[in-house]
Amino acid sequence: MRRVLALVDATPPVAPPPGMWQAVEMRIRAQEVRPSVEIRRRRLVPILATGAAVALTTGILLRGGDHTPPPLPPPDAFTFIQSHELLGRTEPFADRVGLVTFVTYTGQGAAGDSNR
Amino acid sequence: MNRRIVLGALCAFSLLLLLGMSRRSAQYSRARARTFLLWAEAAQDRIPHTGVVRTAMFLPDKTVTTDAVFTRLGPRLSRTEYLSPSMRGVIVVEEGDHTWRYDPARRRLYDEGPSRMGVGQRSQHLNLILRNYEARLLGRARVAQRNVQRMVLANRYDGSIARRLWVDEDTGLVLRSEEYRSDGALLTRTAYQEVRYGVPGNIAAAPQIAAERVVRVQNCPVPAPQLTEHLGSPLVRPRYVPQGFEYEGCYLGGSACACGKPTAQMRYSDGIRAISVFQCADHPREATDAGVVIPLPQGGMVRSYRPNGLFILIGEPRPDDLRRMAESLP
């Protein structure tokens, strides 16, 4: 072991020939397999489709579908709507608890409530 | 050759037997669903119980959710108190032939008449439901920690589902119900979050009601001649009525119309869905939306000007049917 170490110490450092590392790098790069245009296109299609789907979903969520607000019934119609609903309360299987929610809600939307 | 004939005859006989059995089974399940429905209907008014009920109303632009405590003490005796912020303080008390609804926002007490039809009328109405809707049992489920039977009421003419019910197997009480529009969209869902059977030991004391005005809402049918006299114009009924709908009666709408004139309300029903035709004589011709069906949460509304005044139709049938009905007015 001592002899080996002595031999290593005695040996002068050897520099690599000039341009060797560049040559090695070029050979490595030359061996890299680059995907063909067709494969790259095939990979691109699902990525683009996913992106489009995400963008569409985000758009729908932000816009809430059809953004056109539904036309409101004229204010004087609320009393008629309430009257129509209230008569339904006596029917079998009428949802009486839900019906009062509906009547109160439509009443809150009425402009003016002189009669009811 | 003979063997083939025998085999063929056997196969045909087996097929006929299977067909007969399946038809018998379908008839049996329909009869069972019908009996179950009638039993459940009778139970709604007589089972003492208390529970927290949650209602979700699905509007085109939002969902409105309310919680209420419902207590039934017996036939025609119940109390509902709403807890949600938008309806806090609204109390409905059903007591015999009166249903009192207190609206704290307006400080008004409404007397809305009986909350249930009379026995004869209810029986007629149930027959109407069974003529126009097929009741189907869909199996068991759990609601509010109770075993329930799922039931659906499907329209016999267009197959659309109008109502889904979750009925307590032991008591017949509807613990959850869903109401659908004619286009299939869910309109409301009401479900018990918890339920306790029996008369509750401690019922909250009656709240201090500070109503400024008591409003009586007319909900008893009025004879047509009396209504004509009050209206000052003959009562006019549409010539076309959607399939399955029947005329139920006419009511006095008081001075519900914005013009201050009295209105008549004619009501049509197919058992589950309903149409109201309001007639206001001598109403000034001002609306520009006549003939156009305006969508409402529960259906649609259409106005029509005729020689006998303004007509407003509100109801749950399809928009085309509502428009056709308005056009059929003389």
Short mmCIF file of C-alpha atoms in Angstrom, two decimals:
data_model
loop_
_atom_site.label_atom_id
_atom_site.label_comp_id
_atom_site.label_asym_id
_atom_site.label_seq_id
_atom_site.Cartn_x
_atom_site.Cartn_y
_atom_site.Cartn_z
CA MET A 1 0.00 0.00 0.00
CA ARG A 2 2.89 2.37 0.90
CA ARG A 3 4.58 1.53 -2.38
CA VAL A 4 1.42 2.26 -4.34
CA LEU A 5 1.04 5.62 -2.60
CA ALA A 6 4.65 6.48 -3.31
CA LEU A 7 4.14 5.60 -6.97
CA VAL A 8 1.07 7.86 -7.14
CA ASP A 9 3.02 10.73 -5.57
CA ALA A 10 5.86 10.22 -8.04
CA THR A 11 3.61 10.32 -11.10
CA PRO A 12 3.19 13.88 -12.53
CA PRO A 13 -0.38 15.05 -13.25
CA VAL A 14 -1.49 14.31 -16.77
CA ALA A 15 -3.66 16.92 -18.51
CA PRO A 16 -6.29 15.69 -20.98
CA PRO A 17 -5.67 16.49 -24.64
CA PRO A 18 -7.17 19.87 -25.64
CA GLY A 19 -10.81 19.71 -26.84
CA MET A 20 -11.39 16.26 -25.33
CA TRP A 21 -14.37 17.30 -23.11
CA GLN A 22 -16.05 19.11 -26.02
CA ALA A 23 -15.59 16.01 -28.18
CA VAL A 24 -17.12 13.80 -25.47
CA GLU A 25 -20.08 16.18 -25.08
CA MET A 26 -20.68 16.25 -28.83
CA ARG A 27 -20.64 12.45 -28.99
CA ILE A 28 -23.13 12.21 -26.11
CA ARG A 29 -25.48 14.75 -27.73
CA ALA A 30 -25.24 12.93 -31.03
CA GLN A 31 -26.53 9.73 -29.36
CA GLU A 32 -29.63 11.43 -27.79
CA VAL A 33 -32.87 10.16 -29.33
CA ARG A 34 -35.14 13.13 -30.05
CA PRO A 35 -38.87 12.39 -30.48
CA SER A 36 -40.10 12.64 -34.01
CA VAL A 37 -42.46 15.45 -35.10
CA GLU A 38 -45.40 12.98 -35.16
CA ILE A 39 -44.77 11.86 -31.56
CA ARG A 40 -44.43 15.44 -30.40
CA ARG A 41 -47.70 16.30 -32.12
CA ARG A 42 -49.43 13.34 -30.45
CA ARG A 43 -48.20 14.51 -27.06
CA LEU A 44 -49.32 18.04 -27.76
CA VAL A 45 -52.95 17.12 -28.59
CA PRO A 46 -53.96 15.84 -25.11
CA ILE A 47 -52.14 18.71 -23.43
CA LEU A 48 -53.97 21.24 -25.59
CA ALA A 49 -57.30 19.40 -25.09
CA THR A 50 -56.84 19.37 -21.30
CA GLY A 51 -55.97 23.06 -21.36
CA ALA A 52 -59.04 23.87 -23.45
CA ALA A 53 -61.29 21.82 -21.15
CA VAL A 54 -59.91 23.57 -18.05
CA ALA A 55 -60.34 26.98 -19.71
CA LEU A 56 -63.92 26.12 -20.76
CA THR A 57 -64.87 24.84 -17.30
CA THR A 58 -63.38 27.92 -15.64
CA GLY A 59 -65.25 30.13 -18.10
CA ILE A 60 -68.58 28.39 -17.43
CA LEU A 61 -68.04 28.57 -13.67
CA LEU A 62 -67.13 32.24 -13.79
CA ARG A 63 -69.95 33.18 -16.14
CA GLY A 64 -72.49 30.80 -14.57
CA GLY A 65 -73.67 29.39 -17.89
CA ASP A 66 -76.17 31.58 -19.68
CA HIS A 67 -75.61 34.96 -18.12
CA THR A 68 -78.84 36.46 -19.37
CA PRO A 69 -80.93 37.08 -16.26
CA PRO A 70 -84.41 35.55 -16.42
CA PRO A 71 -87.12 38.16 -17.05
CA LEU A 72 -88.80 39.24 -13.85
CA PRO A 73 -92.56 39.11 -13.51
CA PRO A 74 -94.15 42.56 -13.19
CA PRO A 75 -94.33 43.74 -9.55
CA ASP A 76 -98.14 43.59 -9.43
CA ALA A 77 -97.95 39.89 -10.39
CA PHE A 78 -96.51 38.83 -7.03
CA THR A 79 -99.88 38.97 -5.32
CA PHE A 80 -101.27 36.68 -8.03
CA ILE A 81 -98.36 34.28 -7.62
CA GLN A 82 -98.92 34.18 -3.86
CA SER A 83 -102.62 33.64 -4.29
CA HIS A 84 -101.98 30.79 -6.73
CA GLU A 85 -99.52 29.13 -4.36
CA LEU A 86 -101.62 29.54 -1.23
CA LEU A 87 -104.57 27.71 -2.73
CA GLY A 88 -102.29 24.73 -3.28
CA ARG A 89 -101.66 24.38 0.42
CA THR A 90 -104.85 22.44 1.06
CA GLU A 91 -103.98 19.71 -1.43
CA PRO A 92 -102.89 16.26 -0.26
CA PHE A 93 -99.09 15.95 -0.08
CA ALA A 94 -98.68 19.73 -0.33
CA ASP A 95 -95.33 20.78 1.06
CA ARG A 96 -96.75 23.30 3.53
CA VAL A 97 -93.45 24.20 5.18
CA GLY A 98 -91.80 24.80 1.80
CA LEU A 99 -94.80 26.69 0.53
CA VAL A 100 -94.54 29.35 3.23
CA THR A 101 -90.87 29.77 2.29
CA PHE A 102 -91.95 30.36 -1.28
CA VAL A 103 -94.77 32.74 -0.39
CA THR A 104 -92.59 34.77 1.97
CA TYR A 105 -89.79 34.88 -0.58
CA THR A 106 -92.05 36.09 -3.40
CA GLY A 107 -93.62 38.57 -0.97
CA GLN A 108 -90.18 40.02 -0.26
CA GLY A 109 -89.78 40.57 -4.00
CA ALA A 110 -93.06 42.42 -4.32
CA ALA A 111 -92.85 46.14 -4.77
CA GLY A 112 -95.54 47.49 -2.54
CA ASP A 113 -97.83 45.27 -0.55
CA SER A 114 -100.98 47.18 0.03
CA ASN A 115 -103.39 44.31 -0.09
CA ARG A 116 -101.71 41.18 1.16
CA MET B 1 -90.15 -33.60 -36.12
CA ASN B 2 -92.57 -34.27 -33.25
CA ARG B 3 -89.87 -33.52 -30.74
CA ARG B 4 -89.27 -30.12 -32.36
CA ILE B 5 -92.96 -29.27 -32.20
CA VAL B 6 -93.13 -30.26 -28.53
CA LEU B 7 -90.01 -28.22 -27.73
CA GLY B 8 -91.39 -25.20 -29.59
CA ALA B 9 -94.72 -25.46 -27.77
CA LEU B 10 -92.92 -25.72 -24.45
CA CYS B 11 -90.83 -22.62 -25.20
CA ALA B 12 -93.91 -20.64 -26.25
CA PHE B 13 -95.78 -21.75 -23.13
CA SER B 14 -92.81 -20.74 -20.90
CA LEU B 15 -92.62 -17.33 -22.56
CA LEU B 16 -96.35 -16.74 -22.11
CA LEU B 17 -96.07 -17.83 -18.48
CA LEU B 18 -93.19 -15.40 -17.85
CA LEU B 19 -95.08 -12.58 -19.57
CA GLY B 20 -98.17 -13.26 -17.49
CA MET B 21 -96.16 -13.40 -14.28
CA SER B 22 -94.38 -10.12 -15.02
CA ARG B 23 -97.71 -8.41 -15.83
CA ARG B 24 -99.21 -9.79 -12.64
CA SER B 25 -96.18 -8.61 -10.70
CA ALA B 26 -96.42 -5.10 -12.24
CA GLN B 27 -100.13 -4.96 -11.40
CA TYR B 28 -99.39 -6.08 -7.85
CA SER B 29 -96.64 -3.47 -7.37
CA ARG B 30 -98.91 -0.72 -8.80
CA ALA B 31 -101.72 -1.73 -6.44
CA ARG B 32 -99.27 -1.82 -3.55
CA ALA B 33 -97.94 1.66 -4.40
CA ARG B 34 -101.48 2.99 -4.66
CA THR B 35 -102.48 1.54 -1.28
CA PHE B 36 -99.28 2.86 0.28
CA LEU B 37 -99.97 6.34 -1.12
CA LEU B 38 -103.51 6.43 0.29
CA TRP B 39 -102.27 5.20 3.67
CA ALA B 40 -99.54 7.86 3.73
CA GLU B 41 -101.98 10.63 2.78
CA ALA B 42 -104.25 9.75 5.67
CA ALA B 43 -101.31 9.76 8.08
CA GLN B 44 -100.12 13.32 7.34
CA ASP B 45 -102.68 15.04 9.51
CA ARG B 46 -102.99 12.68 12.44
CA ILE B 47 -99.49 11.65 13.59
CA PRO B 48 -98.31 13.81 16.52
CA HIS B 49 -94.63 14.60 16.10
CA THR B 50 -92.04 17.32 16.16
CA GLY B 51 -88.93 17.85 14.08
CA VAL B 52 -86.54 20.21 12.37
CA VAL B 53 -87.39 20.61 8.70
CA ARG B 54 -85.06 22.02 6.08
CA THR B 55 -86.36 23.42 2.79
CA ALA B 56 -84.20 24.21 -0.22
CA MET B 57 -85.81 26.19 -3.01
CA PHE B 58 -83.86 26.05 -6.27
CA LEU B 59 -84.34 29.31 -8.16
CA PRO B 60 -82.70 30.09 -11.52
CA ASP B 61 -80.11 32.38 -9.96
CA LYS B 62 -79.76 31.04 -6.40
CA THR B 63 -80.84 28.50 -3.82
CA VAL B 64 -82.87 29.65 -0.82
CA THR B 65 -82.57 27.42 2.25
CA THR B 66 -84.69 27.70 5.38
CA ASP B 67 -84.92 25.73 8.61
CA ALA B 68 -88.10 25.43 10.64
CA VAL B 69 -89.35 23.58 13.70
CA PHE B 70 -92.58 21.81 12.89
CA THR B 71 -94.85 20.42 15.62
CA ARG B 72 -98.05 18.53 15.02
CA LEU B 73 -100.28 18.00 18.04
CA GLY B 74 -103.17 16.36 16.23
CA PRO B 75 -105.58 16.74 13.30
CA ARG B 76 -105.69 20.39 12.20
CA LEU B 77 -103.47 21.49 15.04
CA SER B 78 -99.87 22.33 14.21
CA ARG B 79 -97.25 25.01 14.62
CA THR B 80 -94.30 25.93 12.39
CA GLU B 81 -91.64 28.37 13.46
CA TYR B 82 -88.99 29.45 10.97
CA LEU B 83 -85.44 29.82 12.23
CA SER B 84 -83.39 30.97 9.23
CA PRO B 85 -82.29 34.63 9.22
CA SER B 86 -84.34 35.50 6.11
CA MET B 87 -87.53 34.18 7.73
CA ARG B 88 -86.79 34.42 11.43
CA GLY B 89 -89.94 35.05 13.39
CA VAL B 90 -92.36 33.80 10.75
CA ILE B 91 -94.83 31.56 12.57
CA VAL B 92 -97.63 29.50 11.06
CA VAL B 93 -100.32 28.10 13.34
CA GLU B 94 -102.92 25.71 11.98
CA GLU B 95 -105.93 25.60 14.25
CA GLY B 96 -109.15 24.03 13.01
CA ASP B 97 -110.46 25.97 10.01
CA HIS B 98 -107.87 28.72 10.36
CA THR B 99 -104.25 28.94 9.37
CA TRP B 100 -102.58 31.95 10.91
CA ARG B 101 -99.36 33.18 9.35
CA TYR B 102 -97.49 35.94 11.14
CA ASP B 103 -95.04 37.91 9.03
CA PRO B 104 -92.85 40.02 11.35
CA ALA B 105 -91.26 41.96 8.47
CA ARG B 106 -94.66 43.46 7.57
CA ARG B 107 -96.09 43.17 11.09
CA ARG B 108 -99.13 41.45 9.63
CA LEU B 109 -101.17 38.46 10.59
CA TYR B 110 -102.73 36.56 7.70
CA ASP B 111 -105.79 34.37 8.16
CA GLU B 112 -105.42 31.91 5.32
CA GLY B 113 -108.39 29.66 6.00
CA PRO B 114 -108.29 25.89 6.43
CA SER B 115 -105.02 24.18 5.61
CA ARG B 116 -106.64 20.98 4.48
CA MET B 117 -109.49 20.02 2.18
CA GLY B 118 -112.68 18.51 3.54
CA VAL B 119 -112.99 14.70 3.49
CA GLY B 120 -115.11 14.52 0.32
CA GLN B 121 -113.01 17.03 -1.58
CA ARG B 122 -109.81 15.27 -0.50
CA SER B 123 -111.10 11.93 -1.74
CA GLN B 124 -111.95 13.49 -5.14
CA HIS B 125 -108.54 15.09 -5.29
CA LEU B 126 -106.79 11.81 -4.49
CA ASN B 127 -108.72 10.14 -7.32
CA LEU B 128 -107.56 12.94 -9.62
CA ILE B 129 -103.95 12.33 -8.59
CA LEU B 130 -104.27 8.59 -9.25
CA ARG B 131 -105.94 9.20 -12.64
CA ASN B 132 -103.14 11.48 -13.82
CA TYR B 133 -100.12 10.12 -11.97
CA GLU B 134 -98.70 6.68 -11.51
CA ALA B 135 -97.37 5.95 -8.04
CA ARG B 136 -94.27 3.73 -7.98
CA LEU B 137 -92.39 2.36 -5.00
CA LEU B 138 -88.63 2.50 -5.50
CA GLY B 139 -87.34 0.67 -2.41
CA ARG B 140 -86.07 1.52 1.01
CA ALA B 141 -83.83 4.32 2.24
CA ARG B 142 -83.03 6.22 5.44
CA VAL B 143 -84.16 9.74 6.29
CA ALA B 144 -83.80 11.36 9.72
CA GLN B 145 -82.60 8.02 11.14
CA ARG B 146 -85.86 6.34 10.06
CA ASN B 147 -86.58 3.59 7.54
CA VAL B 148 -88.50 5.04 4.63
CA GLN B 149 -90.01 3.85 1.35
CA ARG B 150 -89.05 5.91 -1.66
CA MET B 151 -91.99 6.75 -3.88
CA VAL B 152 -92.37 8.63 -7.13
CA LEU B 153 -95.41 10.19 -8.80
CA ALA B 154 -94.97 10.17 -12.58
CA ASN B 155 -97.33 11.89 -15.00
CA ARG B 156 -99.24 9.32 -17.08
CA TYR B 157 -99.27 11.49 -20.24
CA ASP B 158 -95.69 12.71 -20.59
CA GLY B 159 -93.89 10.47 -18.08
CA SER B 160 -92.43 13.46 -16.23
CA ILE B 161 -91.81 13.07 -12.51
CA ALA B 162 -93.79 15.60 -10.51
CA ARG B 163 -93.06 14.52 -6.96
CA ARG B 164 -90.70 12.23 -5.08
CA LEU B 165 -91.67 11.20 -1.57
CA TRP B 166 -89.79 9.44 1.21
CA VAL B 167 -92.45 7.93 3.48
CA ASP B 168 -91.81 6.56 6.97
CA GLU B 169 -92.50 2.82 6.81
CA ASP B 170 -93.91 2.69 10.34
CA THR B 171 -96.01 5.86 10.53
CA GLY B 172 -96.72 6.93 6.94
CA LEU B 173 -95.35 10.43 7.55
CA VAL B 174 -93.62 12.02 4.55
CA LEU B 175 -90.13 12.73 5.87
CA ARG B 176 -88.75 14.12 2.64
CA SER B 177 -90.35 15.42 -0.53
CA GLU B 178 -89.10 16.86 -3.78
CA GLU B 179 -91.17 18.88 -6.21
CA TYR B 180 -90.27 19.02 -9.89
CA ARG B 181 -91.21 21.42 -12.67
CA SER B 182 -92.77 20.15 -15.88
CA ASP B 183 -89.36 20.47 -17.60
CA GLY B 184 -87.86 18.04 -15.05
CA ALA B 185 -85.93 20.64 -13.00
CA LEU B 186 -85.98 20.26 -9.22
CA LEU B 187 -87.91 23.14 -7.65
CA THR B 188 -88.02 22.44 -3.90
CA ARG B 189 -86.73 19.84 -1.48
CA THR B 190 -88.08 19.62 2.05
CA ALA B 191 -86.67 17.08 4.49
CA TYR B 192 -86.79 16.37 8.19
CA GLN B 193 -83.35 16.59 9.74
CA GLU B 194 -84.65 14.90 12.88
CA VAL B 195 -88.08 13.73 14.00
CA ARG B 196 -89.59 12.65 17.33
CA TYR B 197 -92.98 10.98 17.45
CA GLY B 198 -95.57 11.62 20.13
CA VAL B 199 -96.98 14.78 21.65
CA PRO B 200 -94.03 16.93 22.76
CA GLY B 201 -93.88 17.58 26.49
CA ASN B 202 -92.88 21.22 26.34
CA ILE B 203 -94.19 23.41 23.58
CA ALA B 204 -92.65 26.84 23.46
CA ALA B 205 -94.95 29.55 24.73
CA ALA B 206 -96.77 31.62 22.15
CA PRO B 207 -94.59 34.55 21.07
CA GLN B 208 -95.63 38.15 21.54
CA ILE B 209 -97.21 38.89 18.18
CA ALA B 210 -97.36 42.57 17.35
CA ALA B 211 -99.40 42.65 14.17
CA GLU B 212 -100.63 45.97 12.81
CA ARG B 213 -103.17 44.42 10.52
CA VAL B 214 -104.99 41.14 10.09
CA VAL B 215 -105.46 40.18 6.46
CA ARG B 216 -108.05 37.60 5.56
CA VAL B 217 -107.13 35.60 2.49
CA GLN B 218 -110.12 34.20 0.65
CA ASN B 219 -109.60 30.56 -0.17
CA CYS B 220 -113.11 29.13 -0.23
CA PRO B 221 -114.84 28.63 -3.59
CA VAL B 222 -117.47 31.23 -4.45
CA PRO B 223 -120.49 30.44 -6.67
CA ALA B 224 -119.96 31.76 -10.20
CA PRO B 225 -123.09 34.04 -10.27
CA GLN B 226 -121.94 35.75 -7.06
CA LEU B 227 -118.47 36.21 -8.51
CA THR B 228 -119.87 37.63 -11.77
CA GLU B 229 -121.87 40.16 -9.77
CA HIS B 230 -118.83 41.18 -7.78
CA LEU B 231 -116.65 41.35 -10.89
CA GLY B 232 -119.17 43.41 -12.86
CA SER B 233 -118.53 41.27 -15.89
CA PRO B 234 -119.32 37.66 -16.91
CA LEU B 235 -116.84 35.08 -15.76
CA VAL B 236 -114.97 33.69 -18.76
CA ARG B 237 -113.28 30.29 -18.86
CA PRO B 238 -110.70 29.13 -21.41
CA ARG B 239 -111.84 26.64 -24.07
CA TYR B 240 -108.58 24.71 -23.94
CA VAL B 241 -107.31 23.01 -20.81
CA PRO B 242 -104.13 20.87 -20.80
CA GLN B 243 -104.61 17.12 -20.68
CA GLY B 244 -105.46 15.79 -17.22
CA PHE B 245 -106.41 19.19 -15.75
CA GLU B 246 -109.89 19.71 -14.34
CA TYR B 247 -111.76 22.81 -13.22
CA GLU B 248 -111.75 22.98 -9.42
CA GLY B 249 -113.63 26.15 -8.61
CA CYS B 250 -113.53 29.93 -8.60
CA TYR B 251 -112.45 32.23 -5.81
CA LEU B 252 -112.68 35.90 -5.03
CA GLY B 253 -109.33 37.59 -5.30
CA GLY B 254 -110.39 40.75 -3.42
CA SER B 255 -108.56 43.80 -4.72
CA ALA B 256 -105.42 41.86 -5.61
CA CYS B 257 -104.97 43.61 -8.93
CA ALA B 258 -102.77 46.70 -9.01
CA CYS B 259 -105.53 48.65 -10.80
CA GLY B 260 -107.69 48.37 -7.67
CA LYS B 261 -110.46 46.43 -9.38
CA PRO B 262 -111.67 43.08 -7.99
CA THR B 263 -110.39 39.90 -9.55
CA ALA B 264 -111.72 36.39 -9.89
CA GLN B 265 -109.46 33.37 -9.62
CA MET B 266 -110.39 30.19 -11.46
CA ARG B 267 -108.38 27.16 -10.51
CA TYR B 268 -107.55 24.05 -12.53
CA SER B 269 -105.61 21.08 -11.21
CA ASP B 270 -104.37 17.68 -12.33
CA GLY B 271 -103.92 16.61 -8.72
CA ILE B 272 -100.32 17.72 -8.31
CA ARG B 273 -99.83 20.67 -10.65
CA ALA B 274 -102.23 23.60 -10.86
CA ILE B 275 -103.19 26.56 -13.04
CA SER B 276 -104.84 29.78 -11.85
CA VAL B 277 -106.70 32.02 -14.27
CA PHE B 278 -107.19 35.52 -12.86
CA GLN B 279 -109.77 37.76 -14.48
CA CYS B 280 -109.83 41.50 -13.89
CA ALA B 281 -112.64 43.30 -15.70
CA ASP B 282 -112.02 46.73 -17.25
CA HIS B 283 -108.29 46.63 -16.64
CA PRO B 284 -106.46 49.35 -18.63
CA ARG B 285 -104.61 47.88 -21.58
CA GLU B 286 -101.06 48.77 -20.62
CA ALA B 287 -98.78 45.71 -20.63
CA THR B 288 -96.61 45.13 -23.65
CA ASP B 289 -95.82 41.54 -22.75
CA ALA B 290 -99.29 40.12 -23.54
CA GLY B 291 -99.09 36.59 -24.90
CA VAL B 292 -95.49 36.10 -23.74
CA VAL B 293 -94.89 33.33 -21.20
CA ILE B 294 -92.75 34.78 -18.41
CA PRO B 295 -90.87 32.03 -16.57
CA LEU B 296 -91.52 31.81 -12.84
CA PRO B 297 -89.72 29.59 -10.33
CA GLN B 298 -92.61 27.13 -10.24
CA GLY B 299 -93.76 27.42 -13.85
CA GLY B 300 -94.84 30.35 -15.98
CA MET B 301 -97.14 33.32 -16.29
CA VAL B 302 -98.90 34.79 -19.30
CA ARG B 303 -101.17 37.84 -19.68
CA SER B 304 -103.91 38.20 -22.22
CA TYR B 305 -106.28 41.09 -23.00
CA ARG B 306 -109.78 40.04 -24.05
CA PRO B 307 -113.11 41.87 -24.39
CA ASN B 308 -113.93 40.79 -20.82
CA GLY B 309 -110.80 42.32 -19.32
CA LEU B 310 -107.30 41.28 -18.40
CA PHE B 311 -106.50 37.62 -17.82
CA ILE B 312 -103.41 36.41 -16.01
CA LEU B 313 -102.60 32.71 -16.17
CA ILE B 314 -100.12 31.28 -13.67
CA GLY B 315 -99.26 27.63 -13.43
CA GLU B 316 -96.99 24.67 -13.68
CA PRO B 317 -97.80 23.13 -17.09
CA ARG B 318 -95.47 23.49 -20.06
CA PRO B 319 -95.19 27.05 -21.49
CA ASP B 320 -96.82 25.98 -24.77
CA ASP B 321 -99.86 24.67 -22.90
CA LEU B 322 -100.14 27.86 -20.86
CA ARG B 323 -99.94 30.01 -24.01
CA ARG B 324 -102.51 27.82 -25.80
CA MET B 325 -104.83 28.09 -22.84
CA ALA B 326 -104.53 31.92 -22.88
CA GLU B 327 -105.19 32.01 -26.62
CA SER B 328 -108.33 29.90 -26.17
CA LEU B 329 -109.99 32.55 -24.01
CA PRO B 330 -113.01 34.00 -25.84
#
